[in-house]
Amino acid sequence: MIPSPLIFWRSWTAVLGPLILLPIPLLLSSEDNSEAMWCLYTILVMGIYWIAECLPLAITSMLPLVLLPLFGVASTAEVSPNYLNATNMMFLAGLMIAVAVEHCGLHHRIALNIISFVGTSQKMLMFGFMLCSMFLSMWIS
């Protein structure tokens, strides 16, 4: 049996929402209000994504970082400070790396390799995990 297309309503909303709203900046804008229309388009697309939750809210909230520079409304340098400064961005990137390490199971492989390399004595295990923590924190932060 063929599934109903309504099962994938979030996917349809994610694709068709921006396409249906595209005439707003294309047809209603003049040279005076072109940037305002593209900004309105971005806000409406975000509103649809937010209400329908067709994308995770974290991704929806980051859409202006991509769309506003893409449409020429504001540069990335103007939009980015409204979200994060450099220190917060580094912290967020470290969290993303940590989630990726956990997702792929790398932390288990590292732990097992350390145990097999240093042995099972308490001193050597402590040394192995301290060495691993030092090495990983050097790359993550």
PDB file of C-alpha atoms in Angstrom:
ATOM      1  CA  MET A   1       0.000   0.000   0.000  1.00  0.00           C
ATOM      2  CA  ILE A   2       1.285   3.453  -0.909  1.00  0.00           C
ATOM      3  CA  PRO A   3       1.510   5.802   2.091  1.00  0.00           C
ATOM      4  CA  SER A   4      -0.480   9.007   2.015  1.00  0.00           C
ATOM      5  CA  PRO A   5       1.539  12.130   1.140  1.00  0.00           C
ATOM      6  CA  LEU A   6       0.033  13.786   4.229  1.00  0.00           C
ATOM      7  CA  ILE A   7       2.304  11.616   6.360  1.00  0.00           C
ATOM      8  CA  PHE A   8       5.194  13.811   5.238  1.00  0.00           C
ATOM      9  CA  TRP A   9       3.453  17.138   5.922  1.00  0.00           C
ATOM     10  CA  ARG A  10       6.481  18.605   7.680  1.00  0.00           C
ATOM     11  CA  SER A  11       8.680  17.908   4.676  1.00  0.00           C
ATOM     12  CA  TRP A  12       6.060  19.405   2.383  1.00  0.00           C
ATOM     13  CA  THR A  13       5.861  22.468   4.619  1.00  0.00           C
ATOM     14  CA  ALA A  14       9.645  22.857   4.656  1.00  0.00           C
ATOM     15  CA  VAL A  15       9.784  22.815   0.853  1.00  0.00           C
ATOM     16  CA  LEU A  16       6.538  24.488  -0.191  1.00  0.00           C
ATOM     17  CA  GLY A  17       6.431  27.183   2.501  1.00  0.00           C
ATOM     18  CA  PRO A  18       9.346  29.202   1.136  1.00  0.00           C
ATOM     19  CA  LEU A  19       8.204  28.617  -2.449  1.00  0.00           C
ATOM     20  CA  ILE A  20       4.699  29.904  -1.744  1.00  0.00           C
ATOM     21  CA  LEU A  21       6.099  32.981   0.016  1.00  0.00           C
ATOM     22  CA  LEU A  22       8.650  33.726  -2.731  1.00  0.00           C
ATOM     23  CA  PRO A  23       6.353  36.115  -4.645  1.00  0.00           C
ATOM     24  CA  ILE A  24       6.421  38.536  -1.701  1.00  0.00           C
ATOM     25  CA  PRO A  25      10.000  39.743  -2.242  1.00  0.00           C
ATOM     26  CA  LEU A  26       9.999  39.119  -5.987  1.00  0.00           C
ATOM     27  CA  LEU A  27       6.769  40.873  -6.955  1.00  0.00           C
ATOM     28  CA  LEU A  28       6.114  43.373  -4.184  1.00  0.00           C
ATOM     29  CA  SER A  29       9.569  44.865  -3.847  1.00  0.00           C
ATOM     30  CA  SER A  30      10.788  48.047  -5.451  1.00  0.00           C
ATOM     31  CA  GLU A  31      14.244  49.576  -5.326  1.00  0.00           C
ATOM     32  CA  ASP A  32      13.341  51.416  -2.127  1.00  0.00           C
ATOM     33  CA  ASN A  33      12.043  48.487  -0.100  1.00  0.00           C
ATOM     34  CA  SER A  34      13.844  45.481  -1.571  1.00  0.00           C
ATOM     35  CA  GLU A  35      15.814  44.754   1.596  1.00  0.00           C
ATOM     36  CA  ALA A  36      12.684  45.136   3.724  1.00  0.00           C
ATOM     37  CA  MET A  37      10.789  42.631   1.569  1.00  0.00           C
ATOM     38  CA  TRP A  38      13.594  40.067   1.801  1.00  0.00           C
ATOM     39  CA  CYS A  39      13.677  40.616   5.560  1.00  0.00           C
ATOM     40  CA  LEU A  40       9.892  40.086   5.690  1.00  0.00           C
ATOM     41  CA  TYR A  41      10.309  36.918   3.631  1.00  0.00           C
ATOM     42  CA  THR A  42      12.918  35.619   6.089  1.00  0.00           C
ATOM     43  CA  ILE A  43      10.658  36.382   9.058  1.00  0.00           C
ATOM     44  CA  LEU A  44       7.652  34.677   7.442  1.00  0.00           C
ATOM     45  CA  VAL A  45       9.666  31.574   6.501  1.00  0.00           C
ATOM     46  CA  MET A  46      10.973  31.394  10.052  1.00  0.00           C
ATOM     47  CA  GLY A  47       7.434  31.802  11.368  1.00  0.00           C
ATOM     48  CA  ILE A  48       6.139  28.932   9.252  1.00  0.00           C
ATOM     49  CA  TYR A  49       9.051  26.703  10.252  1.00  0.00           C
ATOM     50  CA  TRP A  50       8.575  27.642  13.896  1.00  0.00           C
ATOM     51  CA  ILE A  51       4.835  26.953  13.939  1.00  0.00           C
ATOM     52  CA  ALA A  52       5.025  23.739  11.924  1.00  0.00           C
ATOM     53  CA  GLU A  53       8.280  22.607  13.574  1.00  0.00           C
ATOM     54  CA  CYS A  54       9.323  21.095  10.260  1.00  0.00           C
ATOM     55  CA  LEU A  55      12.943  21.840  11.182  1.00  0.00           C
ATOM     56  CA  PRO A  56      14.361  21.732  14.699  1.00  0.00           C
ATOM     57  CA  LEU A  57      13.879  25.082  16.432  1.00  0.00           C
ATOM     58  CA  ALA A  58      17.634  25.539  16.844  1.00  0.00           C
ATOM     59  CA  ILE A  59      18.098  25.343  13.067  1.00  0.00           C
ATOM     60  CA  THR A  60      15.116  27.603  12.450  1.00  0.00           C
ATOM     61  CA  SER A  61      16.530  30.217  14.786  1.00  0.00           C
ATOM     62  CA  MET A  62      19.824  30.225  12.866  1.00  0.00           C
ATOM     63  CA  LEU A  63      18.183  30.840   9.463  1.00  0.00           C
ATOM     64  CA  PRO A  64      18.850  34.610   9.528  1.00  0.00           C
ATOM     65  CA  LEU A  65      22.580  33.877   9.737  1.00  0.00           C
ATOM     66  CA  VAL A  66      22.286  32.302   6.295  1.00  0.00           C
ATOM     67  CA  LEU A  67      19.347  34.040   4.641  1.00  0.00           C
ATOM     68  CA  LEU A  68      19.994  37.704   5.454  1.00  0.00           C
ATOM     69  CA  PRO A  69      23.519  37.730   3.951  1.00  0.00           C
ATOM     70  CA  LEU A  70      22.293  35.569   1.051  1.00  0.00           C
ATOM     71  CA  PHE A  71      19.579  38.102   0.174  1.00  0.00           C
ATOM     72  CA  GLY A  72      21.854  41.102   0.686  1.00  0.00           C
ATOM     73  CA  VAL A  73      19.896  42.497   3.616  1.00  0.00           C
ATOM     74  CA  ALA A  74      22.854  42.495   6.018  1.00  0.00           C
ATOM     75  CA  SER A  75      26.360  41.110   6.028  1.00  0.00           C
ATOM     76  CA  THR A  76      27.371  38.128   8.104  1.00  0.00           C
ATOM     77  CA  ALA A  77      29.486  40.431  10.253  1.00  0.00           C
ATOM     78  CA  GLU A  78      26.377  42.456  11.083  1.00  0.00           C
ATOM     79  CA  VAL A  79      24.126  39.479  11.815  1.00  0.00           C
ATOM     80  CA  SER A  80      26.503  37.190  13.733  1.00  0.00           C
ATOM     81  CA  PRO A  81      27.125  39.393  16.818  1.00  0.00           C
ATOM     82  CA  ASN A  82      23.384  39.306  17.527  1.00  0.00           C
ATOM     83  CA  TYR A  83      23.701  35.570  18.113  1.00  0.00           C
ATOM     84  CA  LEU A  84      27.102  34.825  19.578  1.00  0.00           C
ATOM     85  CA  ASN A  85      30.467  36.342  20.219  1.00  0.00           C
ATOM     86  CA  ALA A  86      33.671  34.455  19.390  1.00  0.00           C
ATOM     87  CA  THR A  87      33.983  32.815  22.811  1.00  0.00           C
ATOM     88  CA  ASN A  88      30.429  31.496  22.776  1.00  0.00           C
ATOM     89  CA  MET A  89      30.839  30.222  19.220  1.00  0.00           C
ATOM     90  CA  MET A  90      33.974  28.302  20.265  1.00  0.00           C
ATOM     91  CA  PHE A  91      32.044  26.803  23.200  1.00  0.00           C
ATOM     92  CA  LEU A  92      29.171  25.809  20.900  1.00  0.00           C
ATOM     93  CA  ALA A  93      31.584  24.248  18.411  1.00  0.00           C
ATOM     94  CA  GLY A  94      33.182  22.252  21.237  1.00  0.00           C
ATOM     95  CA  LEU A  95      29.762  20.980  22.285  1.00  0.00           C
ATOM     96  CA  MET A  96      29.007  19.954  18.692  1.00  0.00           C
ATOM     97  CA  ILE A  97      32.276  18.032  18.498  1.00  0.00           C
ATOM     98  CA  ALA A  98      31.519  16.343  21.826  1.00  0.00           C
ATOM     99  CA  VAL A  99      28.060  15.294  20.612  1.00  0.00           C
ATOM    100  CA  ALA A 100      29.572  13.956  17.385  1.00  0.00           C
ATOM    101  CA  VAL A 101      32.178  11.959  19.344  1.00  0.00           C
ATOM    102  CA  GLU A 102      29.451  10.488  21.532  1.00  0.00           C
ATOM    103  CA  HIS A 103      27.132   9.774  18.598  1.00  0.00           C
ATOM    104  CA  CYS A 104      29.688   7.742  16.659  1.00  0.00           C
ATOM    105  CA  GLY A 105      30.881   5.864  19.765  1.00  0.00           C
ATOM    106  CA  LEU A 106      34.420   7.219  19.568  1.00  0.00           C
ATOM    107  CA  HIS A 107      34.533   7.697  23.340  1.00  0.00           C
ATOM    108  CA  HIS A 108      34.032   3.944  23.863  1.00  0.00           C
ATOM    109  CA  ARG A 109      36.742   3.077  21.373  1.00  0.00           C
ATOM    110  CA  ILE A 110      39.167   5.527  22.966  1.00  0.00           C
ATOM    111  CA  ALA A 111      38.462   4.142  26.451  1.00  0.00           C
ATOM    112  CA  LEU A 112      38.936   0.541  25.349  1.00  0.00           C
ATOM    113  CA  ASN A 113      42.156   1.367  23.519  1.00  0.00           C
ATOM    114  CA  ILE A 114      43.517   3.173  26.577  1.00  0.00           C
ATOM    115  CA  ILE A 115      42.712   0.203  28.814  1.00  0.00           C
ATOM    116  CA  SER A 116      44.310  -2.224  26.391  1.00  0.00           C
ATOM    117  CA  PHE A 117      47.387   0.030  26.028  1.00  0.00           C
ATOM    118  CA  VAL A 118      48.101   0.937  29.666  1.00  0.00           C
ATOM    119  CA  GLY A 119      46.789  -2.136  31.464  1.00  0.00           C
ATOM    120  CA  THR A 120      44.546  -2.433  34.468  1.00  0.00           C
ATOM    121  CA  SER A 121      46.599  -1.031  37.332  1.00  0.00           C
ATOM    122  CA  GLN A 122      45.036   2.007  38.987  1.00  0.00           C
ATOM    123  CA  LYS A 123      48.041   4.267  38.446  1.00  0.00           C
ATOM    124  CA  MET A 124      48.371   3.438  34.771  1.00  0.00           C
ATOM    125  CA  LEU A 125      44.617   3.754  34.170  1.00  0.00           C
ATOM    126  CA  MET A 126      44.647   7.185  35.797  1.00  0.00           C
ATOM    127  CA  PHE A 127      47.637   8.170  33.673  1.00  0.00           C
ATOM    128  CA  GLY A 128      45.954   6.906  30.507  1.00  0.00           C
ATOM    129  CA  PHE A 129      42.716   8.774  31.106  1.00  0.00           C
ATOM    130  CA  MET A 130      44.581  11.955  32.088  1.00  0.00           C
ATOM    131  CA  LEU A 131      46.597  11.708  28.878  1.00  0.00           C
ATOM    132  CA  CYS A 132      43.445  11.136  26.838  1.00  0.00           C
ATOM    133  CA  SER A 133      41.639  14.055  28.522  1.00  0.00           C
ATOM    134  CA  MET A 134      44.601  16.326  27.874  1.00  0.00           C
ATOM    135  CA  PHE A 135      44.776  15.336  24.211  1.00  0.00           C
ATOM    136  CA  LEU A 136      41.027  15.653  23.589  1.00  0.00           C
ATOM    137  CA  SER A 137      40.680  18.990  25.410  1.00  0.00           C
ATOM    138  CA  MET A 138      43.537  20.323  23.300  1.00  0.00           C
ATOM    139  CA  TRP A 139      41.436  19.745  20.165  1.00  0.00           C
ATOM    140  CA  ILE A 140      37.927  20.357  21.470  1.00  0.00           C
ATOM    141  CA  SER A 141      38.580  23.666  23.213  1.00  0.00           C
TER     142      SER A 141
END
